[in-house]
Amino acid sequence: MITFSNTYFDNASTSWPKPVEVGKAMDEFLRKLGGTYGRAAYGRVYQTSMIVEQCRNAIGEMLGVSESGNIVFTANATVGLNAIISGLDLHRCEVLVSPLEHNAVMRPLQRLSEKADVTWKLLPAGTDGRIIPEKVPEVISSKTRLIIVNHQSNVNGVLQPVDELRQYTGQIPLVVDVTQSLGNEPVQGDKWGAGFIAFTGHKGLLGPTGTGGFFVRNPEKLSPFFFGGTGSRSESFEMPQFSPDKYEAGTHNTVGLSGLLAALNHRPKQEWTREKFKELIQRLRRIKDVRILGADDFQHQGGLFSIAHSAYPPSTIARRVYDKFGIEIRSGLHCAPQAHKYLDTFPTGSARFAFSPWHTNDDLEKLGDVLEEVLK
Ligand SMILES: Cc1ncc(COP(=O)(O)O)c(C=O)c1O
């Protein structure tokens, strides 16, 4: 009998469990505090506004940006990416993207290609989809207006060389999607010179669903995507020109942000080690007919990977590990058909395993036992 301390390996979809303080903070907020953000001058609203601002500052630290006033809260990373891609007013131009982008990027770009004659092109990359920075100037043209990079792939966990990339992109604005990496990998928005960063609260940050957002370095260059009340400059039908109000129309998810702040303040220490993870990958690579989707060089591997088998479809692998061992994973395309096309696993996709800080080295060892058993 193989028993795990934690059978949930679907943390790239949404993380679970959350620190207990997350639920407590949300419960406390609902029962005792309540109140909107920035809409009135009594104590309850003041305290709620403080929670939102503390959360904004804490996210600023995580993103490595000094201007936390330019961090905007939205419902998730998808809304953040839409706000960036649509707010730039792109038309008749070209956007360069990494080969491992999620549909949260590809679908807004597809819409722009139909409506505004915006084309997209892949950045040069190796077999695992990791960008080769020094080759990037070869694909930049006079029509290139934007570069979008998924910092950590949600399919093979590859980490992109964002810092090096910046040295080859000149003044072209860079959008970095840190949805999968934030919380688990260092993010250095200022050092990277990222013009925009999209993030989510419910994955690596261990916060509740319904939280996320984006960072914008120069708010004067990004139009609002949503329009409505902000509690500021209410005499005008125009949105305020200053951030974050320019982009935060409507009532905030104050319950969710209370939970997210608690998650940031009570982050657990990661139990599993990279050495053990490397050992697991090496072990799995030895199983016959199995292909591991991961970084070609383990240095560039984030805490998730996928498996493709030449005989068993990903859904069969997911069903087997669940039925026999209770292991919860996601199979299929993971909303990233572009990544699978590049990695040659389209349209079947892969079976994906994503760790949380609570997984132990023993869990990783047992995952190896389970996969050897179900894939033989
Ligand atoms: C790389 C990447 N970007 C964006 C998203 C969208 O995140 P959200 O569900 O928070 O909108 C995901 C979700 O899986 C993702 O993996």
Coordinates of C-alpha atoms and ligand atoms in Angstrom, one line a residue:
M1 CA 0.0 0.0 0.0
I2 CA 1.5 3.3 -1.1
T3 CA 0.3 6.3 1.1
F4 CA 1.1 9.9 0.5
S5 CA 1.1 12.8 3.0
N6 CA -0.7 14.7 0.2
T7 CA -2.3 13.2 -2.9
Y8 CA -3.1 16.5 -4.6
F9 CA -0.7 17.1 -7.5
D10 CA -2.9 19.5 -9.4
N11 CA -1.4 22.7 -8.0
A12 CA -0.8 24.2 -11.4
S13 CA -4.6 24.4 -11.8
T14 CA -5.2 25.8 -8.4
S15 CA -3.2 25.2 -5.2
W16 CA -4.6 23.1 -2.3
P17 CA -4.5 23.1 0.6
K18 CA -4.1 26.7 1.6
P19 CA -2.5 27.8 4.9
V20 CA -5.3 27.6 7.6
E21 CA -4.9 31.3 8.2
V22 CA -6.4 32.0 4.8
G23 CA -9.8 30.6 5.7
K24 CA -9.6 32.2 9.1
A25 CA -8.9 35.6 7.7
M26 CA -11.8 35.3 5.2
D27 CA -14.2 34.1 7.8
E28 CA -13.2 36.9 10.2
F29 CA -13.5 39.4 7.4
L30 CA -17.1 38.3 6.6
R31 CA -18.2 38.0 10.2
K32 CA -16.5 41.0 11.8
L33 CA -15.2 43.5 9.3
G34 CA -16.9 43.8 6.0
G35 CA -16.8 47.3 4.4
T36 CA -15.7 48.4 1.0
Y37 CA -12.3 49.7 -0.2
G38 CA -11.7 53.4 -0.4
R39 CA -15.4 54.4 -0.6
A40 CA -16.1 56.1 2.7
A41 CA -14.4 57.6 5.8
Y42 CA -15.6 55.4 8.7
G43 CA -13.3 52.9 10.6
R44 CA -14.6 49.7 8.9
V45 CA -13.8 51.1 5.4
Y46 CA -10.5 52.4 6.6
Q47 CA -9.5 49.0 8.0
T48 CA -10.6 47.1 4.9
S49 CA -8.7 49.6 2.7
M50 CA -5.6 48.9 4.8
I51 CA -5.9 45.2 4.1
V52 CA -6.1 45.9 0.4
E53 CA -3.1 48.2 0.5
Q54 CA -1.1 45.8 2.7
C55 CA -1.8 43.1 0.2
R56 CA -0.8 45.4 -2.7
N57 CA 2.5 46.2 -1.0
A58 CA 3.2 42.5 -0.2
I59 CA 2.5 41.6 -3.9
G60 CA 4.8 44.4 -4.9
E61 CA 7.6 42.8 -2.9
M62 CA 6.9 39.4 -4.4
L63 CA 7.0 40.9 -7.9
G64 CA 10.2 42.7 -7.2
V65 CA 8.7 46.1 -8.2
S66 CA 9.2 49.3 -6.1
E67 CA 6.0 51.1 -7.4
S68 CA 3.3 49.0 -5.7
G69 CA 0.7 51.7 -6.5
N70 CA 0.9 50.4 -10.1
I71 CA -0.3 46.9 -9.0
V72 CA -3.9 46.4 -10.0
F73 CA -6.2 43.8 -8.5
T74 CA -8.4 41.8 -10.9
A75 CA -10.3 38.5 -10.6
N76 CA -7.4 36.4 -11.9
A77 CA -4.4 36.4 -14.2
T78 CA -6.7 36.0 -17.3
V79 CA -8.4 39.3 -16.6
G80 CA -5.0 40.9 -16.0
L81 CA -3.6 39.7 -19.3
N82 CA -6.7 40.8 -21.1
A83 CA -6.5 44.2 -19.5
I84 CA -2.9 44.5 -20.7
I85 CA -3.3 43.1 -24.2
S86 CA -6.5 45.0 -24.9
G87 CA -5.5 48.2 -23.1
L88 CA -2.4 48.8 -25.3
D89 CA -4.5 49.7 -28.4
L90 CA -2.5 47.5 -30.7
H91 CA -3.3 47.5 -34.4
R92 CA -1.6 46.6 -37.6
C93 CA 1.5 45.4 -35.8
E94 CA 3.3 42.2 -34.6
V95 CA 3.6 40.6 -31.2
L96 CA 6.3 38.1 -30.3
V97 CA 5.4 35.4 -27.9
S98 CA 7.2 32.4 -26.3
P99 CA 6.3 29.0 -27.7
L100 CA 4.8 28.0 -24.4
E101 CA 2.0 30.6 -24.0
H102 CA -1.3 29.8 -22.3
N103 CA -4.7 30.6 -23.9
A104 CA -5.0 33.5 -21.5
V105 CA -2.5 35.1 -23.9
M106 CA -3.3 33.3 -27.2
R107 CA -7.0 33.9 -27.2
P108 CA -6.8 37.7 -26.7
L109 CA -4.2 37.8 -29.4
Q110 CA -6.4 35.8 -31.7
R111 CA -9.2 38.3 -31.1
L112 CA -6.8 41.1 -32.0
S113 CA -5.6 39.3 -35.1
E114 CA -9.3 39.3 -36.3
K115 CA -10.2 42.8 -35.2
A116 CA -7.0 44.8 -35.5
D117 CA -4.7 43.1 -37.9
V118 CA -2.3 42.1 -35.2
T119 CA -0.1 39.1 -36.1
W120 CA 1.9 37.0 -33.7
K121 CA 5.2 35.2 -34.1
L122 CA 7.1 32.8 -31.9
L123 CA 10.4 33.8 -30.2
P124 CA 13.3 31.5 -31.1
A125 CA 13.6 28.7 -28.6
G126 CA 15.2 25.3 -27.9
T127 CA 13.4 21.9 -28.1
D128 CA 11.9 22.4 -24.6
G129 CA 10.5 25.9 -25.5
R130 CA 13.1 27.8 -23.6
I131 CA 13.8 31.1 -25.5
I132 CA 17.3 31.6 -26.9
P133 CA 17.8 35.3 -26.1
E134 CA 20.7 36.0 -28.4
K135 CA 18.6 34.9 -31.4
V136 CA 15.7 37.2 -30.5
P137 CA 17.0 40.2 -32.6
E138 CA 16.6 37.9 -35.7
V139 CA 12.8 37.9 -35.3
I140 CA 12.3 41.5 -34.2
S141 CA 11.0 43.7 -37.1
S142 CA 9.9 47.3 -37.5
K143 CA 6.3 46.1 -36.8
T144 CA 7.1 44.5 -33.4
R145 CA 5.2 46.3 -30.7
L146 CA 5.1 43.8 -27.8
I147 CA 6.8 40.7 -26.4
I148 CA 4.9 38.3 -24.1
V149 CA 6.7 35.6 -22.1
N150 CA 5.3 33.0 -19.8
H151 CA 7.9 32.9 -17.0
Q152 CA 7.1 29.3 -16.1
S153 CA 5.3 27.0 -18.5
N154 CA 2.2 25.3 -17.0
V155 CA 2.9 22.3 -19.3
N156 CA 6.5 21.4 -18.8
G157 CA 7.6 23.8 -16.0
V158 CA 10.3 25.4 -18.1
L159 CA 11.6 28.7 -16.6
Q160 CA 12.3 31.4 -19.2
P161 CA 15.5 33.5 -19.1
V162 CA 13.6 36.8 -18.7
D163 CA 16.6 38.7 -17.4
E164 CA 18.8 37.8 -20.4
L165 CA 16.0 38.3 -22.9
R166 CA 15.7 41.9 -21.9
Q167 CA 19.3 42.6 -23.1
Y168 CA 18.1 41.8 -26.7
T169 CA 14.7 43.5 -27.0
G170 CA 15.6 47.2 -26.9
Q171 CA 12.7 49.4 -26.1
I172 CA 9.9 47.0 -27.0
P173 CA 7.6 46.6 -24.0
L174 CA 7.8 43.2 -22.3
V175 CA 4.8 41.4 -20.6
V176 CA 5.8 38.6 -18.2
D177 CA 3.1 36.1 -17.1
V178 CA 4.2 34.9 -13.7
T179 CA 1.0 33.0 -13.0
Q180 CA 2.8 29.7 -12.5
S181 CA 6.1 30.9 -11.0
L182 CA 5.0 33.6 -8.4
G183 CA 5.4 32.2 -4.9
N184 CA 7.8 29.4 -6.0
E185 CA 10.4 31.2 -8.1
P186 CA 12.1 34.6 -7.8
V187 CA 10.4 37.3 -9.8
Q188 CA 12.3 40.5 -10.3
G189 CA 10.1 42.9 -12.2
D190 CA 12.3 46.0 -11.8
K191 CA 15.5 44.2 -12.6
W192 CA 13.9 42.5 -15.6
G193 CA 12.6 45.9 -16.8
A194 CA 9.2 44.3 -17.3
G195 CA 6.6 46.8 -18.6
F196 CA 3.8 44.6 -17.4
I197 CA 3.5 41.5 -15.2
A198 CA 0.3 39.4 -14.8
F199 CA -0.2 37.3 -11.7
T200 CA -2.7 35.2 -10.0
G201 CA -3.4 34.6 -6.3
H202 CA -4.8 31.1 -6.2
K203 CA -1.8 29.1 -7.5
G204 CA 1.7 29.4 -6.1
L205 CA 0.8 32.2 -3.7
L206 CA -1.7 29.8 -2.0
G207 CA -4.4 32.4 -1.8
P208 CA -8.1 32.0 -2.7
T209 CA -9.6 31.9 -6.2
G210 CA -11.0 35.3 -7.4
T211 CA -7.7 37.1 -6.7
G212 CA -4.9 38.2 -9.1
G213 CA -4.0 41.2 -11.2
F214 CA -1.3 42.9 -13.0
F215 CA 1.6 45.4 -12.7
V216 CA 1.9 48.3 -15.2
R217 CA 5.1 50.3 -15.2
N218 CA 3.8 53.3 -17.1
P219 CA 0.1 53.8 -16.5
E220 CA 0.0 56.7 -19.0
K221 CA 0.6 54.1 -21.8
L222 CA -2.2 51.7 -20.9
S223 CA -5.9 52.5 -21.4
P224 CA -8.4 51.1 -18.9
F225 CA -10.1 47.9 -19.9
F226 CA -13.1 48.2 -17.5
F227 CA -15.0 51.4 -16.8
G228 CA -17.1 52.3 -13.8
G229 CA -17.1 53.6 -10.2
T230 CA -13.8 54.0 -8.3
G231 CA -14.8 56.2 -5.4
S232 CA -12.4 58.8 -6.7
R233 CA -12.9 61.7 -9.3
S234 CA -16.6 60.8 -9.2
E235 CA -17.7 64.1 -10.7
S236 CA -16.3 62.9 -14.1
F237 CA -17.6 60.3 -16.6
E238 CA -13.9 59.6 -17.4
M239 CA -11.9 57.1 -15.5
P240 CA -9.3 58.6 -13.1
Q241 CA -5.9 58.9 -14.8
F242 CA -3.9 57.6 -11.8
S243 CA -3.2 54.0 -10.9
P244 CA -4.6 51.8 -9.5
D245 CA -7.9 53.6 -9.7
K246 CA -7.6 53.9 -13.5
Y247 CA -8.0 50.1 -13.8
E248 CA -10.0 49.1 -10.6
A249 CA -13.6 49.9 -11.5
G250 CA -16.2 48.3 -9.2
T251 CA -16.2 46.8 -5.8
H252 CA -13.0 44.9 -4.8
N253 CA -12.9 41.3 -3.8
T254 CA -12.1 42.3 -0.3
V255 CA -12.9 38.8 1.2
G256 CA -10.5 37.2 -1.3
L257 CA -7.8 39.9 -0.7
S258 CA -8.0 39.3 3.1
G259 CA -7.3 35.6 2.3
L260 CA -4.5 36.4 -0.1
L261 CA -2.8 38.7 2.5
A262 CA -3.0 35.9 5.1
A263 CA -1.5 33.5 2.6
L264 CA 1.4 35.9 1.9
N265 CA 2.0 36.3 5.7
H266 CA 1.9 32.6 6.4
R267 CA 3.7 31.0 3.6
P268 CA 4.9 27.5 4.5
K269 CA 8.5 26.4 3.9
Q270 CA 8.9 24.1 0.9
E271 CA 9.4 20.5 2.2
W272 CA 10.6 18.8 -1.0
T273 CA 14.1 19.4 -2.4
R274 CA 15.3 20.0 -5.9
E275 CA 17.7 17.1 -5.6
K276 CA 14.8 14.7 -5.0
F277 CA 12.9 16.2 -7.9
K278 CA 15.8 15.8 -10.2
E279 CA 16.1 12.2 -9.1
L280 CA 12.4 11.6 -9.8
I281 CA 12.7 13.0 -13.3
Q282 CA 15.8 10.9 -14.0
R283 CA 13.9 7.8 -12.7
L284 CA 10.8 8.5 -14.8
R285 CA 12.9 9.0 -18.0
R286 CA 14.0 5.4 -17.6
I287 CA 10.4 4.1 -18.0
K288 CA 9.8 2.5 -21.4
D289 CA 7.6 4.4 -23.8
V290 CA 7.4 7.4 -21.5
R291 CA 8.2 11.0 -22.5
I292 CA 8.8 13.5 -19.8
L293 CA 7.9 17.0 -20.7
G294 CA 10.4 19.2 -18.8
A295 CA 13.4 21.4 -19.2
D296 CA 16.3 20.0 -21.2
D297 CA 18.6 21.3 -18.5
F298 CA 17.2 20.7 -15.0
Q299 CA 18.6 24.2 -13.8
H300 CA 15.6 25.6 -15.8
Q301 CA 13.0 23.4 -14.3
G302 CA 10.2 24.8 -12.1
G303 CA 8.1 22.6 -9.8
L304 CA 5.8 20.9 -12.3
F305 CA 6.2 18.5 -15.2
S306 CA 4.1 16.4 -17.6
I307 CA 4.2 12.9 -19.0
A308 CA 3.2 11.6 -22.4
H309 CA 3.1 7.8 -23.1
S310 CA 3.2 6.3 -26.5
A311 CA 0.4 3.8 -25.8
Y312 CA -1.7 5.4 -22.9
P313 CA -3.5 8.6 -23.5
P314 CA -3.1 11.3 -20.7
S315 CA -6.6 10.7 -19.5
T316 CA -5.9 7.0 -18.9
I317 CA -2.8 7.9 -16.8
A318 CA -4.9 10.4 -14.8
R319 CA -7.6 7.8 -14.2
R320 CA -5.2 5.1 -13.2
V321 CA -3.3 7.1 -10.7
Y322 CA -6.6 8.3 -9.2
D323 CA -8.4 5.0 -9.1
K324 CA -5.5 3.1 -7.7
F325 CA -3.8 5.6 -5.5
G326 CA -6.1 8.6 -5.1
I327 CA -3.7 10.9 -6.9
E328 CA -5.3 14.0 -8.3
I329 CA -3.9 15.4 -11.5
R330 CA -5.0 17.1 -14.7
S331 CA -4.7 15.6 -18.1
G332 CA -5.1 17.1 -21.6
L333 CA -4.0 20.4 -23.1
H334 CA -4.0 22.5 -19.9
C335 CA -5.4 25.4 -21.9
A336 CA -2.1 25.7 -23.7
P337 CA -2.5 24.2 -27.2
Q338 CA 0.4 26.4 -28.4
A339 CA 2.8 24.8 -26.0
H340 CA 1.6 21.3 -27.0
K341 CA 2.0 22.1 -30.7
Y342 CA 5.6 23.2 -30.0
L343 CA 6.4 20.2 -27.9
D344 CA 4.7 17.8 -30.4
T345 CA 2.0 16.6 -28.0
F346 CA -0.9 18.2 -29.7
P347 CA -3.8 17.4 -29.7
T348 CA -3.6 14.6 -27.1
G349 CA -1.7 16.6 -24.5
S350 CA -0.1 15.3 -21.4
A351 CA -0.7 14.2 -17.8
R352 CA 0.6 16.9 -15.5
F353 CA 2.0 16.8 -11.9
A354 CA 2.5 20.0 -10.0
F355 CA 3.9 20.2 -6.5
S356 CA 3.0 22.4 -3.6
P357 CA 5.3 23.4 -0.7
W358 CA 3.7 20.7 1.4
H359 CA 4.8 17.8 -0.7
T360 CA 7.6 15.9 1.0
N361 CA 10.6 14.1 -0.5
D362 CA 8.8 10.9 0.5
D363 CA 5.8 12.0 -1.6
L364 CA 8.1 12.4 -4.6
E365 CA 9.7 9.0 -4.0
K366 CA 6.3 7.4 -3.8
L367 CA 5.1 9.3 -7.0
G368 CA 8.0 7.5 -8.7
D369 CA 6.8 4.1 -7.4
V370 CA 3.2 4.8 -8.5
L371 CA 4.2 5.9 -12.0
E372 CA 6.5 2.9 -12.5
E373 CA 3.6 0.7 -11.5
V374 CA 0.8 2.3 -13.6
L375 CA 3.0 2.9 -16.7
K376 CA 4.5 -0.5 -17.1
Ligands
LIG1 C1 0.7 30.3 -17.6 C2 -0.7 30.7 -17.2 N1 -1.2 31.9 -17.5 C3 -2.4 32.3 -17.2 C4 -3.3 31.4 -16.5 C5 -4.6 31.9 -16.2 O1 -4.7 32.0 -14.7 P1 -6.1 32.3 -14.0 O2 -6.8 31.1 -14.0 O3 -5.7 32.8 -12.7 O4 -6.8 33.3 -14.8 C6 -2.8 30.1 -16.2 C7 -3.7 29.2 -15.5 O5 -3.6 28.0 -15.6 C8 -1.5 29.7 -16.6 O6 -1.0 28.5 -16.3

